[in-house]
Amino acid sequence: MIGTPLLPEIRELIEQRNFSALQRIFNDWMPVDLAELISDLPENEQAILFRLLQKDVATETFEYLELDSQQNLLTALTQKDVTHILNSMSADDRTALLEELPGTVVQELLKLLSFKEFKIAKTLLAYAEDSVGRLMSPDYLSVKKDWNINQVLDYVRTFGHESETLNVIYVVDDFGKLKGELLARELLLSLPEKKVSEIISEDKIITLTASQDQKDALDAFKRYDTVALPVVDSNGYLIGVVTVDDMLDVAEEEETEDIQKFGGIEALEEPYMDLSIPQLVKKRAGWLVILFIGEMLTASALAYFQDELAKAIVLATFIPLIISSGGNSGSQAATLIIRSLSLGEITIQDWWGVMRREILSGLALGGLLGLIGVFRVIIWAMILGHLTTTWIYVGVTVGVSLVGIVLFGTLTGSMLPLLLKRMGLDPATSSAPFVATLVDVTGIVIYFSVASLILGGILL
Amino acid sequence: MIGTPLLPEIRELIEQRNFSALQRIFNDWMPVDLAELISDLPENEQAILFRLLQKDVATETFEYLELDSQQNLLTALTQKDVTHILNSMSADDRTALLEELPGTVVQELLKLLSFKEFKIAKTLLAYAEDSVGRLMSPDYLSVKKDWNINQVLDYVRTFGHESETLNVIYVVDDFGKLKGELLARELLLSLPEKKVSEIISEDKIITLTASQDQKDALDAFKRYDTVALPVVDSNGYLIGVVTVDDMLDVAEEEETEDIQKFGGIEALEEPYMDLSIPQLVKKRAGWLVILFIGEMLTASALAYFQDELAKAIVLATFIPLIISSGGNSGSQAATLIIRSLSLGEITIQDWWGVMRREILSGLALGGLLGLIGVFRVIIWAMILGHLTTTWIYVGVTVGVSLVGIVLFGTLTGSMLPLLLKRMGLDPATSSAPFVATLVDVTGIVIYFSVASLILGGILL
């Protein structure tokens, strides 16, 4: 029953200005589906449709909108509507919106907030970008240890409507120090007369701090399978709560960054289609130029082997075939190791185990490609009808070089991420193109060294 | 306060066989931390420590253990303990364990289950691998529409202990047909006299089916920011529930598969270190051989241009430099487009917009590398003291070829994922090595065609 937006019908109703029919349809929709519909509309129609929504649905829908639609609505809606939305949207979503807007706009918008909301917004914006503080909501419920469950239930019914989550209720002492957490599950299962202190266990509570990196929060959520985590200050006083729904976004951003790094691009901060062409070029040019300059070493290496090349032009024919095999096996190895590192399946301490496995895998894969390579050269020579001993030697040169280069590729691809991690750098930086470039240069040296050994006195 | 396992101290206590001290320490630990500690121990010590845990903590800890530790404990623990664990662990975690064990072992273990649990386990194992059924738990709470909140609360306190989640309670009619859901939030906020029917809205409920792919479930969870989704059969009868904690694992598996495909490897089903070397080679050999055979076309292309090569050996010097630039820009473009597709930022319909952007980006990037290339050739010739008009022409050949090849690379890298998606295939298959190979062959043709044009009559 996942909402398919029915766009043609909606489009027709918009053109007929049949707002009452639209309103009836929208009543059955989830805010996330409404947000998708509105985001897909041209900017001048977004506000028209948005105004048809009921007040509470409107705020929730606004929270789901993409940033550019949110910005558009902020200018297209009346100040009254904007004031309502900004004051009623949840504090963490509001922070996410405000942090993307220019400073002057933020100042204007902050003026629309009530004094209470203004203070909250200011505090949250003061935390560093990518810190837990930016995801935090100050809307949580806290109760005392000596209350019984009935008192807690009463309190929740009275004050719970504003709370970001009711899946966890926090227990604090008289000074606001965090003492424990009461899960909705425990609250629902406990008898009304039971005291909070009988249910919670103080030792086992996991907390975040506002200045922590969002990545740490993500790790904690994954590890403890939890729906919300409390944020405390350095003295253990409860200051906010982070909920798991924000974590899926953090996870997605982290993954995107890793994937883009591995593809040899600087991480994009915006969707592909929203970037201007100069921005798009800038994000790619850096790495591309570095790789290009690195790859220039292949030209130097080949210039060094110019005499051999001149004597045996046939060697040139196999250069791309041979060096690309090293690059491909290196990319494979790098992919495996980077992913295993990020899943925690292997650590730096496992380097020797990894190396042993990659030496054996590299020999096997290199041997396989080497065999195919030898046959390729010999069968080709046979088909062209000029199979001589020389061609067999060329075939063996190609085969032996392949073993060496594939082995070198798997070793470089697997050890580079571990080395980067050891140096405190991000292993994902050992991108597929980076490994390929490293291996290309070495590949040429290996190839011509093997050729000198095998073809010395024959062709060279 | 995320648990650091304190291994040296624990190690000492194990060696002293000081079980009471260990038991005291373990009382303060979370099951997930206990599971990590036990997984890190040698196999013969795992059961010793596991037996120190309290019964309920033991089951929960067992659910968090890695598969090989679970298997080890199944053989090392007494039949009584195994029986307790298998009967009390949650149905979805049990399915995840059983599906990895050999058939004969599963048959033995199923005999240990109570009749009720046996039926549940059999049913869940009957669903296809990677289907929602395998993640589903039949332990949910369902209530009727005409109950009031007080009745629901009473019902939850009595029967809720076994339920997989209490964050959502389902509303069914007298025949078990799903009619709505009651969130813990709504339950906690509503006045005790209010009827369930006044709270729920029947239209807006999102459901899964047991035969659906787990990936669909993941998409629904992401889209609707929810903690649990009901599973219904084809007639709308409620048969189980899937909770969000299982989704982080599904997400991780999907990501790993995508990343490995992009790196040019068949998706591994097990952690890197658990695979035998032959398995590791097998997963990589397929793609590597396909790419190798594809890359053989470069040798054919170069053989075709043999006369040109013989006349101008200097052209050979720049082959790796030039073709790798195409591969690198292609990998970048493929990374961008594959990720944007999987995030839903672009769709196939956007192909023209993407192509336009990539043509402009490709020209800009190619122009940049081309300029650097021209300078490289000319400055190098100057340094070596043999700068002639010929070298300037060679420089221009390199520069112009780079523009063409980088442009071709970005176009191939960006259009191939869209084409694969259009054909109903997985865009992630357009791996970095695959794009690089495609571009290498074309790169040689472009390079020598440009050379014929520019150097015709001079060198060629």
Tab-separated table of N, CA, C and O in Angstrom, chain B residues 34-131:
chain	number	residue	atom	x	y	z
B	34	LEU	N	28.468	-8.498	26.155
B	34	LEU	CA	28.762	-9.873	26.553
B	34	LEU	C	29.001	-10.734	25.314
B	34	LEU	O	29.926	-11.542	25.260
B	35	ALA	N	28.141	-10.533	24.303
B	35	ALA	CA	28.258	-11.326	23.076
B	35	ALA	C	29.596	-11.061	22.404
B	35	ALA	O	30.262	-11.983	21.930
B	36	GLU	N	30.031	-9.793	22.406
B	36	GLU	CA	31.304	-9.487	21.767
B	36	GLU	C	32.449	-10.149	22.508
B	36	GLU	O	33.347	-10.739	21.906
B	37	LEU	N	32.407	-10.083	23.842
B	37	LEU	CA	33.448	-10.718	24.649
B	37	LEU	C	33.516	-12.213	24.350
B	37	LEU	O	34.582	-12.772	24.083
B	38	ILE	N	32.357	-12.869	24.366
B	38	ILE	CA	32.332	-14.325	24.179
B	38	ILE	C	32.820	-14.695	22.777
B	38	ILE	O	33.574	-15.653	22.601
B	39	SER	N	32.418	-13.909	21.765
B	39	SER	CA	32.862	-14.209	20.397
B	39	SER	C	34.378	-14.115	20.275
B	39	SER	O	34.993	-14.791	19.459
B	40	ASP	N	34.993	-13.234	21.084
B	40	ASP	CA	36.436	-13.026	20.995
B	40	ASP	C	37.230	-14.120	21.702
B	40	ASP	O	38.450	-14.215	21.537
B	41	LEU	N	36.557	-14.940	22.517
B	41	LEU	CA	37.265	-15.974	23.280
B	41	LEU	C	37.532	-17.199	22.412
B	41	LEU	O	36.847	-17.437	21.431
B	42	PRO	N	38.544	-18.007	22.790
B	42	PRO	CA	38.734	-19.294	22.101
B	42	PRO	C	37.494	-20.176	22.291
B	42	PRO	O	36.807	-20.067	23.322
B	43	GLU	N	37.230	-21.046	21.319
B	43	GLU	CA	35.984	-21.828	21.340
B	43	GLU	C	35.771	-22.603	22.643
B	43	GLU	O	34.661	-22.688	23.140
B	44	ASN	N	36.849	-23.171	23.203
B	44	ASN	CA	36.667	-24.019	24.391
B	44	ASN	C	36.310	-23.225	25.642
B	44	ASN	O	35.877	-23.777	26.642
B	45	GLU	N	36.521	-21.886	25.598
B	45	GLU	CA	36.172	-21.078	26.772
B	45	GLU	C	34.794	-20.438	26.656
B	45	GLU	O	34.238	-19.974	27.646
B	46	GLN	N	34.263	-20.407	25.436
B	46	GLN	CA	32.989	-19.703	25.223
B	46	GLN	C	31.866	-20.267	26.096
B	46	GLN	O	31.140	-19.525	26.751
B	47	ALA	N	31.748	-21.604	26.121
B	47	ALA	CA	30.645	-22.218	26.855
B	47	ALA	C	30.802	-21.988	28.356
B	47	ALA	O	29.824	-21.757	29.065
B	48	ILE	N	32.063	-22.014	28.837
B	48	ILE	CA	32.303	-21.809	30.270
B	48	ILE	C	31.753	-20.463	30.715
B	48	ILE	O	31.015	-20.352	31.697
B	49	LEU	N	32.079	-19.432	29.951
B	49	LEU	CA	31.610	-18.097	30.316
B	49	LEU	C	30.117	-17.940	30.092
B	49	LEU	O	29.426	-17.317	30.901
B	50	PHE	N	29.638	-18.523	29.018
B	50	PHE	CA	28.226	-18.372	28.692
B	50	PHE	C	27.356	-18.934	29.811
B	50	PHE	O	26.310	-18.373	30.140
B	51	ARG	N	27.815	-20.039	30.428
B	51	ARG	CA	27.017	-20.665	31.489
B	51	ARG	C	26.911	-19.822	32.748
B	51	ARG	O	26.066	-20.069	33.599
B	52	LEU	N	27.778	-18.800	32.857
B	52	LEU	CA	27.710	-17.928	34.039
B	52	LEU	C	26.566	-16.931	33.952
B	52	LEU	O	26.204	-16.302	34.943
B	53	LEU	N	25.998	-16.767	32.779
B	53	LEU	CA	24.981	-15.728	32.597
B	53	LEU	C	23.636	-16.162	33.158
B	53	LEU	O	23.301	-17.344	33.167
B	54	GLN	N	22.863	-15.167	33.626
B	54	GLN	CA	21.498	-15.457	34.053
B	54	GLN	C	20.687	-15.909	32.840
B	54	GLN	O	20.957	-15.503	31.725
B	55	LYS	N	19.659	-16.715	33.111
B	55	LYS	CA	18.909	-17.350	32.021
B	55	LYS	C	18.402	-16.385	30.959
B	55	LYS	O	18.592	-16.587	29.766
B	56	ASP	N	17.759	-15.301	31.385
B	56	ASP	CA	17.172	-14.386	30.394
B	56	ASP	C	18.259	-13.608	29.661
B	56	ASP	O	18.189	-13.381	28.455
B	57	VAL	N	19.308	-13.217	30.393
B	57	VAL	CA	20.425	-12.522	29.755
B	57	VAL	C	21.107	-13.468	28.757
B	57	VAL	O	21.546	-13.052	27.681
B	58	ALA	N	21.172	-14.753	29.124
B	58	ALA	CA	21.837	-15.738	28.261
B	58	ALA	C	21.174	-15.786	26.895
B	58	ALA	O	21.848	-15.732	25.862
B	59	THR	N	19.845	-15.862	26.877
B	59	THR	CA	19.154	-15.945	25.590
B	59	THR	C	19.404	-14.704	24.753
B	59	THR	O	19.710	-14.782	23.565
B	60	GLU	N	19.327	-13.534	25.404
B	60	GLU	CA	19.510	-12.305	24.653
B	60	GLU	C	20.944	-12.196	24.129
B	60	GLU	O	21.185	-11.783	23.002
B	61	THR	N	21.893	-12.593	24.968
B	61	THR	CA	23.301	-12.574	24.549
B	61	THR	C	23.503	-13.519	23.360
B	61	THR	O	24.181	-13.173	22.388
B	62	PHE	N	22.883	-14.688	23.453
B	62	PHE	CA	23.001	-15.670	22.369
B	62	PHE	C	22.529	-15.072	21.041
B	62	PHE	O	23.140	-15.281	19.999
B	63	GLU	N	21.434	-14.285	21.082
B	63	GLU	CA	20.901	-13.675	19.867
B	63	GLU	C	21.898	-12.726	19.218
B	63	GLU	O	21.898	-12.543	18.012
B	64	TYR	N	22.753	-12.099	20.034
B	64	TYR	CA	23.739	-11.148	19.507
B	64	TYR	C	25.021	-11.821	19.016
B	64	TYR	O	25.837	-11.173	18.368
B	65	LEU	N	25.240	-13.079	19.371
B	65	LEU	CA	26.499	-13.747	19.016
B	65	LEU	C	26.646	-13.911	17.519
B	65	LEU	O	25.667	-13.997	16.789
B	66	GLU	N	27.901	-13.954	17.055
B	66	GLU	CA	28.139	-14.273	15.657
B	66	GLU	C	27.813	-15.734	15.403
B	66	GLU	O	27.840	-16.563	16.310
B	67	LEU	N	27.520	-16.032	14.132
B	67	LEU	CA	27.044	-17.357	13.774
B	67	LEU	C	27.981	-18.470	14.233
B	67	LEU	O	27.527	-19.477	14.787
B	68	ASP	N	29.295	-18.296	14.048
B	68	ASP	CA	30.186	-19.414	14.398
B	68	ASP	C	30.209	-19.659	15.900
B	68	ASP	O	30.317	-20.808	16.344
B	69	SER	N	30.069	-18.582	16.705
B	69	SER	CA	30.008	-18.779	18.152
B	69	SER	C	28.698	-19.459	18.537
B	69	SER	O	28.664	-20.311	19.430
B	70	GLN	N	27.609	-19.059	17.863
B	70	GLN	CA	26.322	-19.721	18.143
B	70	GLN	C	26.433	-21.211	17.875
B	70	GLN	O	26.025	-22.039	18.685
B	71	GLN	N	27.025	-21.549	16.729
B	71	GLN	CA	27.152	-22.964	16.366
B	71	GLN	C	28.009	-23.711	17.376
B	71	GLN	O	27.683	-24.811	17.803
B	72	ASN	N	29.091	-23.063	17.801
B	72	ASN	CA	29.973	-23.673	18.782
B	72	ASN	C	29.224	-23.950	20.083
B	72	ASN	O	29.310	-25.040	20.652
B	73	LEU	N	28.426	-22.969	20.548
B	73	LEU	CA	27.692	-23.152	21.802
B	73	LEU	C	26.635	-24.247	21.674
B	73	LEU	O	26.391	-24.990	22.614
B	74	LEU	N	26.014	-24.354	20.503
B	74	LEU	CA	24.992	-25.396	20.319
B	74	LEU	C	25.577	-26.775	20.559
B	74	LEU	O	24.890	-27.678	21.048
B	75	THR	N	26.849	-26.968	20.227
B	75	THR	CA	27.453	-28.286	20.476
B	75	THR	C	28.053	-28.369	21.866
B	75	THR	O	28.099	-29.440	22.460
B	76	ALA	N	28.502	-27.236	22.436
B	76	ALA	CA	29.225	-27.278	23.706
B	76	ALA	C	28.302	-27.238	24.924
B	76	ALA	O	28.661	-27.718	25.989
B	77	LEU	N	27.115	-26.694	24.775
B	77	LEU	CA	26.210	-26.586	25.921
B	77	LEU	C	25.425	-27.886	26.114
B	77	LEU	O	25.334	-28.716	25.212
B	78	THR	N	24.857	-28.043	27.313
B	78	THR	CA	24.020	-29.226	27.561
B	78	THR	C	22.736	-29.123	26.746
B	78	THR	O	22.309	-28.035	26.363
B	79	GLN	N	22.117	-30.277	26.500
B	79	GLN	CA	20.882	-30.268	25.723
B	79	GLN	C	19.812	-29.428	26.415
B	79	GLN	O	19.021	-28.757	25.764
B	80	LYS	N	19.841	-29.444	27.745
B	80	LYS	CA	18.857	-28.662	28.509
B	80	LYS	C	19.012	-27.160	28.199
B	80	LYS	O	18.034	-26.463	27.938
B	81	ASP	N	20.267	-26.697	28.237
B	81	ASP	CA	20.504	-25.279	27.951
B	81	ASP	C	20.106	-24.931	26.514
B	81	ASP	O	19.484	-23.898	26.264
B	82	VAL	N	20.484	-25.805	25.577
B	82	VAL	CA	20.155	-25.555	24.169
B	82	VAL	C	18.639	-25.486	23.991
B	82	VAL	O	18.107	-24.605	23.312
B	83	THR	N	17.947	-26.415	24.630
B	83	THR	CA	16.491	-26.433	24.543
B	83	THR	C	15.907	-25.118	25.053
B	83	THR	O	15.042	-24.514	24.417
B	84	HIS	N	16.420	-24.665	26.210
B	84	HIS	CA	15.919	-23.402	26.758
B	84	HIS	C	16.153	-22.249	25.786
B	84	HIS	O	15.247	-21.461	25.508
B	85	ILE	N	17.365	-22.161	25.270
B	85	ILE	CA	17.703	-21.038	24.385
B	85	ILE	C	16.837	-21.056	23.131
B	85	ILE	O	16.239	-20.055	22.760
B	86	LEU	N	16.755	-22.216	22.488
B	86	LEU	CA	16.019	-22.284	21.221
B	86	LEU	C	14.542	-21.959	21.413
B	86	LEU	O	13.912	-21.357	20.548
B	87	ASN	N	13.996	-22.366	22.545
B	87	ASN	CA	12.577	-22.092	22.769
B	87	ASN	C	12.322	-20.652	23.185
B	87	ASN	O	11.250	-20.127	22.944
B	88	SER	N	13.318	-20.018	23.817
B	88	SER	CA	13.035	-18.667	24.311
B	88	SER	C	13.573	-17.564	23.407
B	88	SER	O	13.214	-16.407	23.566
B	89	MET	N	14.445	-17.887	22.452
B	89	MET	CA	14.943	-16.805	21.601
B	89	MET	C	13.863	-16.343	20.632
B	89	MET	O	12.906	-17.070	20.366
B	90	SER	N	13.989	-15.110	20.136
B	90	SER	CA	12.888	-14.619	19.310
B	90	SER	C	12.885	-15.329	17.960
B	90	SER	O	13.925	-15.755	17.446
B	91	ALA	N	11.680	-15.485	17.430
B	91	ALA	CA	11.475	-16.353	16.277
B	91	ALA	C	12.297	-15.919	15.079
B	91	ALA	O	12.815	-16.748	14.332
B	92	ASP	N	12.462	-14.603	14.878
B	92	ASP	CA	13.203	-14.150	13.698
B	92	ASP	C	14.694	-14.432	13.822
B	92	ASP	O	15.343	-14.849	12.870
B	93	ASP	N	15.255	-14.237	15.041
B	93	ASP	CA	16.670	-14.554	15.237
B	93	ASP	C	16.906	-16.054	15.101
B	93	ASP	O	17.938	-16.488	14.584
B	94	ARG	N	15.933	-16.862	15.560
B	94	ARG	CA	16.075	-18.314	15.441
B	94	ARG	C	16.094	-18.720	13.969
B	94	ARG	O	16.897	-19.555	13.553
B	95	THR	N	15.212	-18.098	13.178
B	95	THR	CA	15.202	-18.414	11.743
B	95	THR	C	16.560	-18.093	11.130
B	95	THR	O	17.113	-18.875	10.354
B	96	ALA	N	17.116	-16.929	11.498
B	96	ALA	CA	18.410	-16.507	10.944
B	96	ALA	C	19.496	-17.523	11.277
B	96	ALA	O	20.387	-17.791	10.465
B	97	LEU	N	19.433	-18.119	12.479
B	97	LEU	CA	20.415	-19.134	12.865
B	97	LEU	C	20.185	-20.423	12.091
B	97	LEU	O	21.107	-20.984	11.485
B	98	LEU	N	18.936	-20.907	12.097
B	98	LEU	CA	18.643	-22.207	11.493
B	98	LEU	C	18.929	-22.224	9.991
B	98	LEU	O	19.380	-23.229	9.447
B	99	GLU	N	18.683	-21.082	9.309
B	99	GLU	CA	18.853	-21.094	7.857
B	99	GLU	C	20.309	-21.255	7.455
B	99	GLU	O	20.607	-21.596	6.318
B	100	GLU	N	21.243	-21.029	8.390
B	100	GLU	CA	22.661	-21.165	8.061
B	100	GLU	C	23.210	-22.553	8.396
B	100	GLU	O	24.340	-22.869	8.048
B	101	LEU	N	22.420	-23.376	9.109
B	101	LEU	CA	22.935	-24.681	9.554
B	101	LEU	C	22.609	-25.771	8.538
B	101	LEU	O	21.651	-25.654	7.777
B	102	PRO	N	23.398	-26.860	8.523
B	102	PRO	CA	23.098	-27.970	7.615
B	102	PRO	C	21.760	-28.625	7.978
B	102	PRO	O	21.379	-28.645	9.159
B	103	GLY	N	21.068	-29.151	6.975
B	103	GLY	CA	19.740	-29.735	7.149
B	103	GLY	C	19.619	-30.734	8.287
B	103	GLY	O	18.668	-30.678	9.067
B	104	THR	N	20.607	-31.621	8.417
B	104	THR	CA	20.492	-32.658	9.459
B	104	THR	C	20.544	-32.035	10.852
B	104	THR	O	19.824	-32.463	11.760
B	105	VAL	N	21.396	-31.024	11.023
B	105	VAL	CA	21.485	-30.352	12.326
B	105	VAL	C	20.164	-29.658	12.636
B	105	VAL	O	19.651	-29.723	13.753
B	106	VAL	N	19.584	-29.009	11.616
B	106	VAL	CA	18.306	-28.322	11.811
B	106	VAL	C	17.247	-29.313	12.288
B	106	VAL	O	16.508	-29.047	13.239
B	107	GLN	N	17.185	-30.477	11.656
B	107	GLN	CA	16.197	-31.489	12.056
B	107	GLN	C	16.358	-31.856	13.529
B	107	GLN	O	15.387	-31.936	14.277
B	108	GLU	N	17.627	-32.051	13.968
B	108	GLU	CA	17.894	-32.386	15.370
B	108	GLU	C	17.415	-31.273	16.296
B	108	GLU	O	16.791	-31.512	17.321
B	109	LEU	N	17.722	-30.039	15.903
B	109	LEU	CA	17.396	-28.900	16.763
B	109	LEU	C	15.889	-28.676	16.835
B	109	LEU	O	15.354	-28.343	17.894
B	110	LEU	N	15.214	-28.876	15.706
B	110	LEU	CA	13.759	-28.660	15.691
B	110	LEU	C	13.071	-29.591	16.690
B	110	LEU	O	12.060	-29.249	17.293
B	111	LYS	N	13.651	-30.800	16.907
B	111	LYS	CA	13.062	-31.753	17.859
B	111	LYS	C	13.053	-31.226	19.284
B	111	LYS	O	12.291	-31.678	20.113
B	112	LEU	N	13.971	-30.281	19.559
B	112	LEU	CA	14.061	-29.743	20.922
B	112	LEU	C	12.983	-28.700	21.209
B	112	LEU	O	12.793	-28.287	22.342
B	113	LEU	N	12.305	-28.255	20.164
B	113	LEU	CA	11.330	-27.181	20.348
B	113	LEU	C	10.009	-27.710	20.883
B	113	LEU	O	9.626	-28.855	20.616
B	114	SER	N	9.312	-26.858	21.625
B	114	SER	CA	7.950	-27.195	22.040
B	114	SER	C	7.087	-27.253	20.780
B	114	SER	O	7.464	-26.730	19.729
B	115	PHE	N	5.924	-27.861	20.889
B	115	PHE	CA	5.086	-28.018	19.701
B	115	PHE	C	4.765	-26.668	19.073
B	115	PHE	O	4.849	-26.480	17.854
B	116	LYS	N	4.457	-25.682	19.924
B	116	LYS	CA	4.116	-24.343	19.433
B	116	LYS	C	5.293	-23.719	18.681
B	116	LYS	O	5.157	-23.233	17.549
B	117	GLU	N	6.460	-23.745	19.299
B	117	GLU	CA	7.637	-23.132	18.682
B	117	GLU	C	8.059	-23.902	17.429
B	117	GLU	O	8.558	-23.324	16.463
B	118	PHE	N	7.874	-25.211	17.453
B	118	PHE	CA	8.196	-26.045	16.298
B	118	PHE	C	7.382	-25.602	15.077
B	118	PHE	O	7.911	-25.408	13.984
B	119	LYS	N	6.086	-25.416	15.308
B	119	LYS	CA	5.217	-24.987	14.205
B	119	LYS	C	5.657	-23.636	13.653
B	119	LYS	O	5.726	-23.430	12.441
B	120	ILE	N	5.967	-22.717	14.569
B	120	ILE	CA	6.406	-21.378	14.140
B	120	ILE	C	7.688	-21.474	13.313
B	120	ILE	O	7.797	-20.910	12.220
B	121	ALA	N	8.659	-22.235	13.836
B	121	ALA	CA	9.960	-22.334	13.160
B	121	ALA	C	9.799	-22.929	11.769
B	121	ALA	O	10.393	-22.444	10.793
B	122	LYS	N	8.987	-23.989	11.661
B	122	LYS	CA	8.747	-24.633	10.368
B	122	LYS	C	8.146	-23.651	9.362
B	122	LYS	O	8.567	-23.564	8.210
B	123	THR	N	7.133	-22.920	9.826
B	123	THR	CA	6.453	-21.965	8.944
B	123	THR	C	7.425	-20.919	8.423
B	123	THR	O	7.465	-20.619	7.226
B	124	LEU	N	8.229	-20.362	9.328
B	124	LEU	CA	9.117	-19.273	8.926
B	124	LEU	C	10.203	-19.771	7.973
B	124	LEU	O	10.569	-19.098	7.014
B	125	LEU	N	10.707	-20.987	8.223
B	125	LEU	CA	11.749	-21.529	7.347
B	125	LEU	C	11.209	-21.846	5.958
B	125	LEU	O	11.959	-21.991	5.000
B	126	ALA	N	9.881	-21.965	5.841
B	126	ALA	CA	9.278	-22.287	4.547
B	126	ALA	C	9.316	-21.095	3.584
B	126	ALA	O	9.204	-21.261	2.379
B	127	TYR	N	9.493	-19.884	4.119
B	127	TYR	CA	9.572	-18.725	3.227
B	127	TYR	C	10.924	-18.683	2.528
B	127	TYR	O	11.914	-19.182	3.047
B	128	ALA	N	10.936	-18.092	1.338
B	128	ALA	CA	12.164	-18.038	0.542
B	128	ALA	C	13.241	-17.218	1.243
B	128	ALA	O	12.933	-16.289	1.996
B	129	GLU	N	14.497	-17.576	0.986
B	129	GLU	CA	15.618	-16.789	1.488
B	129	GLU	C	15.470	-15.354	0.992
B	129	GLU	O	14.970	-15.135	-0.116
B	130	ASP	N	15.898	-14.395	1.789
B	130	ASP	CA	15.815	-12.970	1.433
B	130	ASP	C	14.382	-12.468	1.289
B	130	ASP	O	14.157	-11.392	0.750
B	131	SER	N	13.391	-13.258	1.756
B	131	SER	CA	12.018	-12.753	1.746
B	131	SER	C	11.690	-12.194	3.129
B	131	SER	O	12.351	-12.511	4.127
